[in-house]
Short mmCIF file of C-alpha atoms and ligand atoms in Angstrom, two decimals:
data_model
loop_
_atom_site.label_atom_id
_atom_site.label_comp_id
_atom_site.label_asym_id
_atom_site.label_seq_id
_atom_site.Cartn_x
_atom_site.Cartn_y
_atom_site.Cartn_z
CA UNK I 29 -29.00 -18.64 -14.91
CA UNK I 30 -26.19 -20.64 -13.20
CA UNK I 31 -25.85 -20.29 -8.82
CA UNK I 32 -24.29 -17.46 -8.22
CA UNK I 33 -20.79 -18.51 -6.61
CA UNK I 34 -19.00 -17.57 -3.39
CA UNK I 35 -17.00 -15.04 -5.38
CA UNK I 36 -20.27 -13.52 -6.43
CA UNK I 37 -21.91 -13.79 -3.01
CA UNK I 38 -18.94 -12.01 -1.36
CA UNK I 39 -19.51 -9.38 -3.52
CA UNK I 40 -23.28 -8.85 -3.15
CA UNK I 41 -22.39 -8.69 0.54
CA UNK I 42 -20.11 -5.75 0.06
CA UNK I 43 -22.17 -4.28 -2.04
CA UNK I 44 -18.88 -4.39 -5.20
CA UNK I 45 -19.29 -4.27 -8.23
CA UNK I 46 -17.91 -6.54 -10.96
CA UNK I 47 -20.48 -9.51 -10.36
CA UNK I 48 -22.94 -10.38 -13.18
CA UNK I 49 -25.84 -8.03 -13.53
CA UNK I 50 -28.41 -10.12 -13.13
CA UNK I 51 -27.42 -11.50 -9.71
CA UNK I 52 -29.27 -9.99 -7.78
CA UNK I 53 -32.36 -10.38 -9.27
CA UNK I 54 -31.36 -14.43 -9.06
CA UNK I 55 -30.94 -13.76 -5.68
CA UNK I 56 -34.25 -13.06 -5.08
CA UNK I 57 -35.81 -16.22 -7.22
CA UNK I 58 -33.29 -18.70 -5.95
CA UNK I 59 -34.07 -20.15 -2.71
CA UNK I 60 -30.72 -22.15 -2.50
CA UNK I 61 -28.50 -18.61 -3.07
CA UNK I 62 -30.82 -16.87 -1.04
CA UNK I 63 -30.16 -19.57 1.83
CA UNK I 64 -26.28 -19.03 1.13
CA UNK I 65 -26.22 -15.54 1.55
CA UNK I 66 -27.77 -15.43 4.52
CA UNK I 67 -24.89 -17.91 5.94
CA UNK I 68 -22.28 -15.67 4.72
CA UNK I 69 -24.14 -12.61 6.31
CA UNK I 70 -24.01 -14.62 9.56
CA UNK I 71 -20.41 -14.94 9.13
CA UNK I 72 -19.24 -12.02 8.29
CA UNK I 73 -21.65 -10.40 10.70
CA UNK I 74 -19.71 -11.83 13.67
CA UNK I 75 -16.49 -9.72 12.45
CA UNK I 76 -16.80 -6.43 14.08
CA UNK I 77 -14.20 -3.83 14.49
CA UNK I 78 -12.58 -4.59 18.02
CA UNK I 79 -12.16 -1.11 20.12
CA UNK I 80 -9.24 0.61 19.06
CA UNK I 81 -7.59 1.62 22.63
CA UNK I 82 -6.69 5.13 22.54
CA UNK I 83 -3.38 5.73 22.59
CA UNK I 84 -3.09 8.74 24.92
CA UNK I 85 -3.21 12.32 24.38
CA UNK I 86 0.67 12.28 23.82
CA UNK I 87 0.69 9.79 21.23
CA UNK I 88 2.02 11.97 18.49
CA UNK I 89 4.90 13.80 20.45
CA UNK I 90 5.78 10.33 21.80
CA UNK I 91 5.86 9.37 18.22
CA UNK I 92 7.87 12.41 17.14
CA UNK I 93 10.48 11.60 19.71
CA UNK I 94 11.08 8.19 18.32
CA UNK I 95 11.38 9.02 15.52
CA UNK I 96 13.40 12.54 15.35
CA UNK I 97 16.61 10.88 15.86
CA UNK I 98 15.94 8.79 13.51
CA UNK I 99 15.47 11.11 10.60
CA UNK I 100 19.11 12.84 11.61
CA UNK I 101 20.72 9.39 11.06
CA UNK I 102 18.93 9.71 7.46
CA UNK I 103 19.49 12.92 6.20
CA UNK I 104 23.24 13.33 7.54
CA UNK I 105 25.96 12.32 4.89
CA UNK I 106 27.76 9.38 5.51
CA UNK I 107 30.92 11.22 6.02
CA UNK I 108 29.76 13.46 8.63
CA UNK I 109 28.36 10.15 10.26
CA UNK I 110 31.50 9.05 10.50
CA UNK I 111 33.01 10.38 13.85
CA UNK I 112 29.46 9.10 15.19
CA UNK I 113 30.79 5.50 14.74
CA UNK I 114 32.46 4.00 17.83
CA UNK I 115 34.47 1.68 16.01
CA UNK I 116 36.27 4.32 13.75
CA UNK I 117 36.93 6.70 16.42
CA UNK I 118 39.08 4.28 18.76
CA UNK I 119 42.60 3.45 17.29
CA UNK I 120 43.23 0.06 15.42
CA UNK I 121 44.24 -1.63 18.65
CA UNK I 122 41.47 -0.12 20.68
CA UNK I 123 39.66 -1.29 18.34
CA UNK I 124 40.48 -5.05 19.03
CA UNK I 125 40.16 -4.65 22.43
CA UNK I 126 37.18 -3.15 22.70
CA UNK I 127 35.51 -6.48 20.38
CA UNK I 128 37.53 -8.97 22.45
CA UNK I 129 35.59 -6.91 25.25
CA UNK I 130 32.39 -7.17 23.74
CA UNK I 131 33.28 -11.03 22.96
CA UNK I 132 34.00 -11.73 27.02
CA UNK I 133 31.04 -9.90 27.86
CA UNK I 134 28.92 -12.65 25.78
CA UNK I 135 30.46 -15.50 27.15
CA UNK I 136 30.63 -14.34 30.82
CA UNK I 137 26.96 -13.69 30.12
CA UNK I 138 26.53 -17.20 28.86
CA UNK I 139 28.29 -18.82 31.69
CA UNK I 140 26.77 -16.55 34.25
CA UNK I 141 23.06 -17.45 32.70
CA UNK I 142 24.27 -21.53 33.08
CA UNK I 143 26.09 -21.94 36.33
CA UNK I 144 24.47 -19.12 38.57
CA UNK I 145 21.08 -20.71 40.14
CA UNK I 146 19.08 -17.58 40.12
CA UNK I 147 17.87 -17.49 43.31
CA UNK I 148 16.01 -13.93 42.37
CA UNK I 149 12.35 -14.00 41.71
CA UNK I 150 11.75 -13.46 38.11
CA UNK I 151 9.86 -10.17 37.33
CA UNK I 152 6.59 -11.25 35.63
CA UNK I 153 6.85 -8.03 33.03
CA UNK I 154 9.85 -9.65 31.60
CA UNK I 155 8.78 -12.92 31.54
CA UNK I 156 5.47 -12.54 29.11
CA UNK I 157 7.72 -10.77 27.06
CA UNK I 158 10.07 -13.89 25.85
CA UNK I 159 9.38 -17.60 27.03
CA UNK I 160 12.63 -17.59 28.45
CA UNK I 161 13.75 -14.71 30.14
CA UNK I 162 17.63 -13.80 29.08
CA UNK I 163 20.23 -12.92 31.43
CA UNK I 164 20.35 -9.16 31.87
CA UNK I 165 23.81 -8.88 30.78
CA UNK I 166 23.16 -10.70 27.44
CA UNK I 167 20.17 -8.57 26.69
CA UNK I 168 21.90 -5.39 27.25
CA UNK I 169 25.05 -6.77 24.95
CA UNK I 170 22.47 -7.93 22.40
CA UNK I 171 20.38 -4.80 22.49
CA UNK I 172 23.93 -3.12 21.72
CA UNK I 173 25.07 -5.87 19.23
CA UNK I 174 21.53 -4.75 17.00
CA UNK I 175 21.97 -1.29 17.30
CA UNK I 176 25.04 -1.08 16.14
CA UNK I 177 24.14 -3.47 13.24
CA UNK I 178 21.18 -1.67 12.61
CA UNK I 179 22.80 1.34 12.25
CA UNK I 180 25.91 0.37 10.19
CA UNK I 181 23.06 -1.71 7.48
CA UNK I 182 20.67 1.81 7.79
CA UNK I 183 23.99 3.60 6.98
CA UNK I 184 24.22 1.07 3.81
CA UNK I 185 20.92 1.28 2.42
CA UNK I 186 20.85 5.17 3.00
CA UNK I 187 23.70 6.36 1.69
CA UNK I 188 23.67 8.29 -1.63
CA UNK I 189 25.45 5.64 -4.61
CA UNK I 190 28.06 9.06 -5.18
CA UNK I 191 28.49 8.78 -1.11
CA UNK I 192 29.89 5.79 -0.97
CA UNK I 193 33.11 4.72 -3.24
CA UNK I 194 34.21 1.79 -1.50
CA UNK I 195 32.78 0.05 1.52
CA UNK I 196 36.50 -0.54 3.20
CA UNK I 197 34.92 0.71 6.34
CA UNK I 198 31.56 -1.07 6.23
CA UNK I 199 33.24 -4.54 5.65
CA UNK I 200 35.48 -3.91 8.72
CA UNK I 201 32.22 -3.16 10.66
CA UNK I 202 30.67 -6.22 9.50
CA UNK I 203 33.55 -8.41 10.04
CA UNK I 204 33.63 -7.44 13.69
CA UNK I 205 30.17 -7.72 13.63
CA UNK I 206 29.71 -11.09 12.53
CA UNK I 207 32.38 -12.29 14.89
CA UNK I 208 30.01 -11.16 18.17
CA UNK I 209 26.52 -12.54 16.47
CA UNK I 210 28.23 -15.50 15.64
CA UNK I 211 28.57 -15.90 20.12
CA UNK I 212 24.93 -14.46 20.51
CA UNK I 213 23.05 -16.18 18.12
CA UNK I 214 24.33 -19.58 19.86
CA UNK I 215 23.45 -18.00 23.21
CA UNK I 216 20.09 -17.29 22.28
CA UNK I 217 19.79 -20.45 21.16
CA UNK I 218 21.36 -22.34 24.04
CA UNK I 219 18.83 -20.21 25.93
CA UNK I 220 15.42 -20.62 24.15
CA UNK I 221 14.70 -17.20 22.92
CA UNK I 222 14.10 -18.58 19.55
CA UNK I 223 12.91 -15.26 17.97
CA UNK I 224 16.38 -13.29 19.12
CA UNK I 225 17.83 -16.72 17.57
CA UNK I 226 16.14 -16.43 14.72
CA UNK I 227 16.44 -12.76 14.09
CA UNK I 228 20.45 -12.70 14.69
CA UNK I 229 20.71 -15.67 12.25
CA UNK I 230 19.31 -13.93 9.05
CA UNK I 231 21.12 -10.78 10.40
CA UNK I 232 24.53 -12.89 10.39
CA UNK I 233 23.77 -14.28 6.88
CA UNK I 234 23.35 -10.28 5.75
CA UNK I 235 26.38 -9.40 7.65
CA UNK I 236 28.53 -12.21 6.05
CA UNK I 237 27.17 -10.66 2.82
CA UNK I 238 28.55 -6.82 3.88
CA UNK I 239 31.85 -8.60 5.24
CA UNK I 240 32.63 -10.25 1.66
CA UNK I 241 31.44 -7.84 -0.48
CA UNK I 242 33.87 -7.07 -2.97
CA UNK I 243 36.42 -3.96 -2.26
CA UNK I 244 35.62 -2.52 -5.40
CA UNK I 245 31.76 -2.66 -5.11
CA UNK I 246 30.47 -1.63 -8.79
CA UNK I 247 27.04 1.01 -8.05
CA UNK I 248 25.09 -2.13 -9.64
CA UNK I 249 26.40 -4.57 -7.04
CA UNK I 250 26.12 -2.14 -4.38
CA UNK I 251 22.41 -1.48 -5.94
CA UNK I 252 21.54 -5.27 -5.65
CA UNK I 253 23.05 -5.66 -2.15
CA UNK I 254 21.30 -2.59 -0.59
CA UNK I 255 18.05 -4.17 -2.48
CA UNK I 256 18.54 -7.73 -0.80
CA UNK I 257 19.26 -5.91 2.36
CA UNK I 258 15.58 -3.93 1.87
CA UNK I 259 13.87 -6.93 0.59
CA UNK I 260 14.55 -9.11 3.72
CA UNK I 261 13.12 -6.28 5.77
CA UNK I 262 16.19 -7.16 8.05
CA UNK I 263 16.65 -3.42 9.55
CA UNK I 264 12.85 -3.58 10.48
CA UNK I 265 13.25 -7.07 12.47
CA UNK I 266 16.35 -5.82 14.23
CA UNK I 267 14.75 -2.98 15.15
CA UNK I 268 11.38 -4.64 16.53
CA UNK I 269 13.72 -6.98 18.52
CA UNK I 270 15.43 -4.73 19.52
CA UNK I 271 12.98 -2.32 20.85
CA UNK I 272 11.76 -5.31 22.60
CA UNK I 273 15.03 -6.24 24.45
CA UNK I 274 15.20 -2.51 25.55
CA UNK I 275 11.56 -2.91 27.17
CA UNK I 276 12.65 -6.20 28.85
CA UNK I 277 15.66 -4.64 30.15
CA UNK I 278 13.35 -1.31 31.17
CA UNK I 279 11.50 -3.54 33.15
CA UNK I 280 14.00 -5.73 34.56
CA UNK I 281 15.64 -2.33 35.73
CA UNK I 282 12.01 -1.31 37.44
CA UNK I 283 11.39 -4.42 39.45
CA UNK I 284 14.75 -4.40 40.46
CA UNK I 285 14.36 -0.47 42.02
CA UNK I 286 10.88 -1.67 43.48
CA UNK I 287 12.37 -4.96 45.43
CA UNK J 16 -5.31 29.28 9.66
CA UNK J 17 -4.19 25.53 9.00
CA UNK J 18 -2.09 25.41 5.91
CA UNK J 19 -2.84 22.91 2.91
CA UNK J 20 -1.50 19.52 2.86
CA UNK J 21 -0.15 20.62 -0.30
CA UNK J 22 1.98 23.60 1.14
CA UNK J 23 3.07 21.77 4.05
CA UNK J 24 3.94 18.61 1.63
CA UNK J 25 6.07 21.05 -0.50
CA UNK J 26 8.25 22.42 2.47
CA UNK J 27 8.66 18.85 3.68
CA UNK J 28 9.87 18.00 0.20
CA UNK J 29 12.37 21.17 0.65
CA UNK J 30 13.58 19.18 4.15
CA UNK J 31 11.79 21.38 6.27
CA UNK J 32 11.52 19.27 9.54
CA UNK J 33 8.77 21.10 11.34
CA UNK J 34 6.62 20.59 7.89
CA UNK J 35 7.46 17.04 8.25
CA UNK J 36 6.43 16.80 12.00
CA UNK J 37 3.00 18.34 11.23
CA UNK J 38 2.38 15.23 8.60
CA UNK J 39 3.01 12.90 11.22
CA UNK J 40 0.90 14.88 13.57
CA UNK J 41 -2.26 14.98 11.04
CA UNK J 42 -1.63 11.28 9.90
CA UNK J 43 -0.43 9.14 12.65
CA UNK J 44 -3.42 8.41 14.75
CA UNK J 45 -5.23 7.14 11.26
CA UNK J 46 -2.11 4.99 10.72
CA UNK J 47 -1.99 3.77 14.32
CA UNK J 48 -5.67 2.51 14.00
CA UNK J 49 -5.02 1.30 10.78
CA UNK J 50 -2.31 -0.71 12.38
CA UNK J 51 -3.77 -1.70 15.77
CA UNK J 52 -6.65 -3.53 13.33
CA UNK J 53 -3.77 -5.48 11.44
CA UNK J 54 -1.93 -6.40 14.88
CA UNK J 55 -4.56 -6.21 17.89
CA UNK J 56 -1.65 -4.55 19.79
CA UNK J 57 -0.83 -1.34 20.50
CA UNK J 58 2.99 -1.92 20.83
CA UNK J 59 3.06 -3.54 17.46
CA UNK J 60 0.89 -0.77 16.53
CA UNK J 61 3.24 2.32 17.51
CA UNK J 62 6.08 0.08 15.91
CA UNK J 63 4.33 0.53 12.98
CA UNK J 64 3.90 4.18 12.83
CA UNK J 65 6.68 4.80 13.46
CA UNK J 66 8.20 2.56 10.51
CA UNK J 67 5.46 3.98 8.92
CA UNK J 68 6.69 7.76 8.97
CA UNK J 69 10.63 6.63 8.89
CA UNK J 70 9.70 5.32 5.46
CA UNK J 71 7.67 8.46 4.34
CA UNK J 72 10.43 10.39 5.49
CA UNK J 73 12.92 8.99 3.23
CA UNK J 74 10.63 8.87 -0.07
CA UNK J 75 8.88 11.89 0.70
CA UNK J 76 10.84 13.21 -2.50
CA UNK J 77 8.71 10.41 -4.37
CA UNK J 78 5.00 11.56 -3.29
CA UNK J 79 3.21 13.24 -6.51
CA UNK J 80 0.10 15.24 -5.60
CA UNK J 81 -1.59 12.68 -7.55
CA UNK J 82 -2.85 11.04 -4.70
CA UNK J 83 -3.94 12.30 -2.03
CA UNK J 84 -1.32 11.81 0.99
CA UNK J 85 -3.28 9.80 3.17
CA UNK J 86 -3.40 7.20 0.20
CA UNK J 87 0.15 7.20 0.13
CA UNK J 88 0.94 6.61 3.55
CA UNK J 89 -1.67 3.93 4.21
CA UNK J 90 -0.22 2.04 1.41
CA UNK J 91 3.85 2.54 3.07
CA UNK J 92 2.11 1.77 6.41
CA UNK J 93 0.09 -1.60 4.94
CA UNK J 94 3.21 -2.58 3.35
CA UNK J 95 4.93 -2.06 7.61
CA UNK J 96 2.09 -3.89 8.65
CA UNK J 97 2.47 -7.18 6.16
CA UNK J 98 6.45 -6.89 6.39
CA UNK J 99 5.67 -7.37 10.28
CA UNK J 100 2.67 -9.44 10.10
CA UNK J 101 5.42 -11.93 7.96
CA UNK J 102 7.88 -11.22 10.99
CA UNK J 103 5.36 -12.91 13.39
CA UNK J 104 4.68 -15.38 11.29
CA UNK J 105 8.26 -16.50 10.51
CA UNK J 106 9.50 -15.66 14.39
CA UNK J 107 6.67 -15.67 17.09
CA UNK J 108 4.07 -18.50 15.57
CA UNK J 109 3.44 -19.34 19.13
CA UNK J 110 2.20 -15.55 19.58
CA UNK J 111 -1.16 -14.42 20.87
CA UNK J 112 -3.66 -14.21 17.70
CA UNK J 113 -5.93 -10.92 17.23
CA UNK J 114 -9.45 -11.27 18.24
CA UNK J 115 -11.20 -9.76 15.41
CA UNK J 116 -14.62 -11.91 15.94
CA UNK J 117 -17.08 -9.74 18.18
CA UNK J 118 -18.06 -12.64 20.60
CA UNK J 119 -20.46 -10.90 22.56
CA UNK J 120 -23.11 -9.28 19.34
CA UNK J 121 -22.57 -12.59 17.05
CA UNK J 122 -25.79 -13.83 15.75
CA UNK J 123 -23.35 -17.15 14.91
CA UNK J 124 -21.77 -17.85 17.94
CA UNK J 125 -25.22 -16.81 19.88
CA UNK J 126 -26.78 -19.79 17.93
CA UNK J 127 -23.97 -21.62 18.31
CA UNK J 128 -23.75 -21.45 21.82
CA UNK J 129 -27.29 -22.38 22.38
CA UNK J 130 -26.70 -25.19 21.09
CA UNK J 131 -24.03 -26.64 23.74
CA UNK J 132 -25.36 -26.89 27.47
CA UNK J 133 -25.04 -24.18 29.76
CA UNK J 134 -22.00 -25.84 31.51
CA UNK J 135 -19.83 -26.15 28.39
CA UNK J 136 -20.11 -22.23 26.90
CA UNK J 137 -17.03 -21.49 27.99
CA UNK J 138 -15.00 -24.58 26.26
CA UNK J 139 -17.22 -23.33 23.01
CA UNK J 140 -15.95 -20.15 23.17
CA UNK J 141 -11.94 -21.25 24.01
CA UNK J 142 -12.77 -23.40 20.88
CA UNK J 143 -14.24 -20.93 18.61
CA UNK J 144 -11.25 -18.59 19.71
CA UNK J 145 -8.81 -21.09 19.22
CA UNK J 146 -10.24 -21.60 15.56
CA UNK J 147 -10.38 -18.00 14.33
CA UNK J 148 -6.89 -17.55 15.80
CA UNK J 149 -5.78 -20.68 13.08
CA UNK J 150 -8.01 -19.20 11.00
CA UNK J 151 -6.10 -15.66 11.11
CA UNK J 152 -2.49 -17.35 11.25
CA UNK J 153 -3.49 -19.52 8.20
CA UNK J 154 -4.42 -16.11 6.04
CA UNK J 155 -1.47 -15.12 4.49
CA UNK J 156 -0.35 -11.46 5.23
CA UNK J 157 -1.89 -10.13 1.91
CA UNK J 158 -5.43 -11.66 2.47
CA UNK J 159 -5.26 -10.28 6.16
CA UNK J 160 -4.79 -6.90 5.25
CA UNK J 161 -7.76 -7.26 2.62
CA UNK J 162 -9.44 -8.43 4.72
CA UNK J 163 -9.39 -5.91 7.60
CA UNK J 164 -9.36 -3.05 4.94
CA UNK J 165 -12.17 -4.36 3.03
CA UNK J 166 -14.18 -5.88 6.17
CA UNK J 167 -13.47 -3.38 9.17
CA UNK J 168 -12.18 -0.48 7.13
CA UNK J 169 -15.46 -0.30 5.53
CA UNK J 170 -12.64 0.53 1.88
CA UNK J 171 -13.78 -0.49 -1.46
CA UNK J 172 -11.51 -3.21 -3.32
CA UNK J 173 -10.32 0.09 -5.43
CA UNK J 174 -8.74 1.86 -2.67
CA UNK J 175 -7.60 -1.63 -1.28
CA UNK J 176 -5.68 -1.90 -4.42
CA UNK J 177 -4.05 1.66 -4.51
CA UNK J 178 -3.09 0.94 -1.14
CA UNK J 179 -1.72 -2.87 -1.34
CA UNK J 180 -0.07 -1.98 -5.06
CA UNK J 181 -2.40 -4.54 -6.43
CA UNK J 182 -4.96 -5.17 -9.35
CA UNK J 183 -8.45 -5.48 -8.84
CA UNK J 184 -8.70 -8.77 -9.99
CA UNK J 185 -5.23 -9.82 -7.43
CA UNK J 186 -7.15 -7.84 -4.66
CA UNK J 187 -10.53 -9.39 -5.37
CA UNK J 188 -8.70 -12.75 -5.11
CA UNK J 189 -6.97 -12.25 -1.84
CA UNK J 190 -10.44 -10.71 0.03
CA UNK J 191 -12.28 -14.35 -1.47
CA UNK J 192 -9.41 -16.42 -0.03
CA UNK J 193 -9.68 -14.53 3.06
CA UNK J 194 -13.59 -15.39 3.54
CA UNK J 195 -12.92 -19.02 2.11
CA UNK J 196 -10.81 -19.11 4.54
CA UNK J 197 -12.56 -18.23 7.55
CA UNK J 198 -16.00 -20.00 6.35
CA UNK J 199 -13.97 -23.12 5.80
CA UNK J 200 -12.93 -23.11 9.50
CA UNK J 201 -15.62 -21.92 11.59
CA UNK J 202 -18.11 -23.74 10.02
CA UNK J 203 -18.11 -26.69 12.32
CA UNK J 204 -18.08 -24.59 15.02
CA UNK J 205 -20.77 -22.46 13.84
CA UNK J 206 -23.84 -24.45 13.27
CA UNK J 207 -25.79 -21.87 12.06
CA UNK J 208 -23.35 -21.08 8.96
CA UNK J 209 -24.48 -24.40 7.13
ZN1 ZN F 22 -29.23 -19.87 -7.30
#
């Protein structure tokens, strides 16, 4: 009989099936195998389960509140959702303002984070979170900027394909949208947060998708966008960036009460 | 008396909320583990429940009694834990590896470490961190979760399968590139491997 190979080996180890049946028995004839095993057992030996830390006797009603409002924004239909959205509550020319708003707040943010020597002592919390710590204004507009993308794309890929006819509103969103990531993502960039950088730059290219989509949006099209949207696991990024923006800002906001 | 998974299954299928909040209550601490062994961090790891259960939540019309639930929702939470292990990956590279590698009760690294003078065990052990961490970042998501499902999971390649939504032959294939893997670059660190 042939050495048994690492494949076969690996197997032994976890006791699996689906090795040849004699290889054990060659196991214990062949020196050389036998001297190969015992390497691999050495190996895999020094992989142990590290402790698992408990997370608290609150964990699941800490995870229930996360996630409660989170299950409204799925099981509501879009068009009750609809007075929920900022943008489509405020008249057209509110509407404007309130982006040109959200547009000034960037770039004061921007200029603020260049020409202001912060004379403050950085909080160390916030710094191990992001190698370069973002101006608190930007984080709190970008925190806003993902949430509301994150909710307008989870309002995409949710929706029912009966619930949604055209996606007039939705492109609006995303136009607007795409107009304040545009200013971030630079931002980020200018400042060194590569993974906000990153992150708004596949969100733009998804946004730009939304924002052209075609008026009449056949249910096979919309299929294939709300597919590509799902695929590229966008919402999930946004939201795991975002969550960590809100923690940076949480604890920018508690060194700033303790100074 | 606690009711069935069954009956409580079948009211969360009817939208019953509560229902659906007793799930999470039976299920997430499993997840969480589940996911704190993928991500050696417990922030990542709550992210991950809670993705986890968002997921369940919408396809919860999709579960068939077929399996049992716990099968299902290990495989939506492994598929939470690659889609942010490939997050990492493509965003934070420079992020803090998982120790997985028991340094204190390795037979290995003991044997290793005797090797190398008193003076320069802690440089060994940087090093030998430093390589599983490569080691780990190398694996691709896939062969990680394997991996930790096969290796610290203590689950047979079957129920690795049902859970990653692959073959046995695919899953087989990503536990042997995981090992390869790991052999291939902590051998020259660990003497005693050859
Ligand atoms: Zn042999």
């Amino acid at each position: 009989m042939k050495h048994l190979t690492e494949e076969e080996l690996i197997l032994l180890y976890y006791g699996e099936p689906g090795g040849r049946p004699e290889a054990e028995e060659h196991l214990d004839r062949c020196s050389n195998c036998y001297e190969r095993m015992l390497a691999l057992q050495r190996l895999l030996n020094s992989f142990a389960a590290p402790e698992v830390p408990d997370p608290g006797p609150d964990f699941e009603s800490r995870i229930w509140q996360r996630l409660e409002p989170m299950l409204e924004e799925v099981k509501r239909p879009w068009w009750r959702r609809l007075p929920r959205i900022v943008w489509l509550d405020l008249p057209p020319k509110r509407v404007l303002a309130a982006s040109a708003a959200a547009i000034c707040l960037a770039v004061v943010a921007f200029f603020a984070g260049r020409t202001v020597p912060n004379t403050e002592p950085t909080p160390q919390t916030a710094a191990s979170e992001s190698p370069v710590v973002l101006e608190r204004v930007l984080v709190l507009a970008v925190g806003d900027h993902l949430e509301r993308s994150q909710r307008m794309l989870a309002e995409l890929v949710n929706s029912g394909e009966k619930d949604l006819p055209d996606l007039t509103y939705e492109r609006a969103r995303a136009r607007e949208l795409v107009q304040a990531n545009r200013l971030f993502r630079q931002t980020a960039a200018r400042e060194g947060d590569t993974s906000v950088a990153s992150v708004l730059d596949d969100l733009e290219r998804v946004l730009v998708e939304v924002a052209h989509a075609p008026e009449d949006i056949s249910p096979r099209q919309l299929r294939e966008l709300r597919r590509r949207i799902e695929r590229q696991g966008i919402l999930f990024q946004v939201r795991i960036v975002g969550d960590r923006l809100r923690r940076q800002q949480a604890a920018q906001h508690e060194a700033e009460e303790t100074l | 008396m606690q009711d069935s998974d069954a009956a409580v299954i079948a009211r969360a299928q009817a939208g019953d909320k509560d229902a659906f909040r007793l799930l999470v209550e039976r299920y997430s601490r499993a997840v969480y583990r589940l996911a704190y062994r993928m991500t050696g961090n417990q922030q990542d790891a709550e992210d991950i429940v809670q993705e986890t259960f968002l997921r369940a939540y919408k396809q919860i019309h999709r579960y068939e009694s077929r399996s049992a639930f716990g099968t299902w929702i290990y495989r939506i939470a492994s598929n939470c834990a690659i889609d942010l292990l490939c997050f990492r990956k493509r965003y934070e590279a420079d992020r803090e590896q998982i120790d997985v590698i028991d340094f204190e009760r390795s037979e290995a690294v003991a044997a290793g470490a005797a090797q190398v003078p008193a003076q320069d065990r802690l440089v060994y052990a940087a090093e030998l961190k430093r390589r599983v961490a490569a080691v780990m970042a190398e694996m691709s998501p896939q062969e990680k979760m394997a991996f930790v499902l096969r290796h610290l999971e203590g689950q047979s390649i079957e129920e690795i399968g049902a859970a990653l939504g692959t073959g046995p032959s695919a899953t087989k294939n990503s536990i042997f590139r995981a090992v390869q893997k790991l052999r291939k670059g902590l051998e020259p660190v660990m003497s005693s491997l050859r």
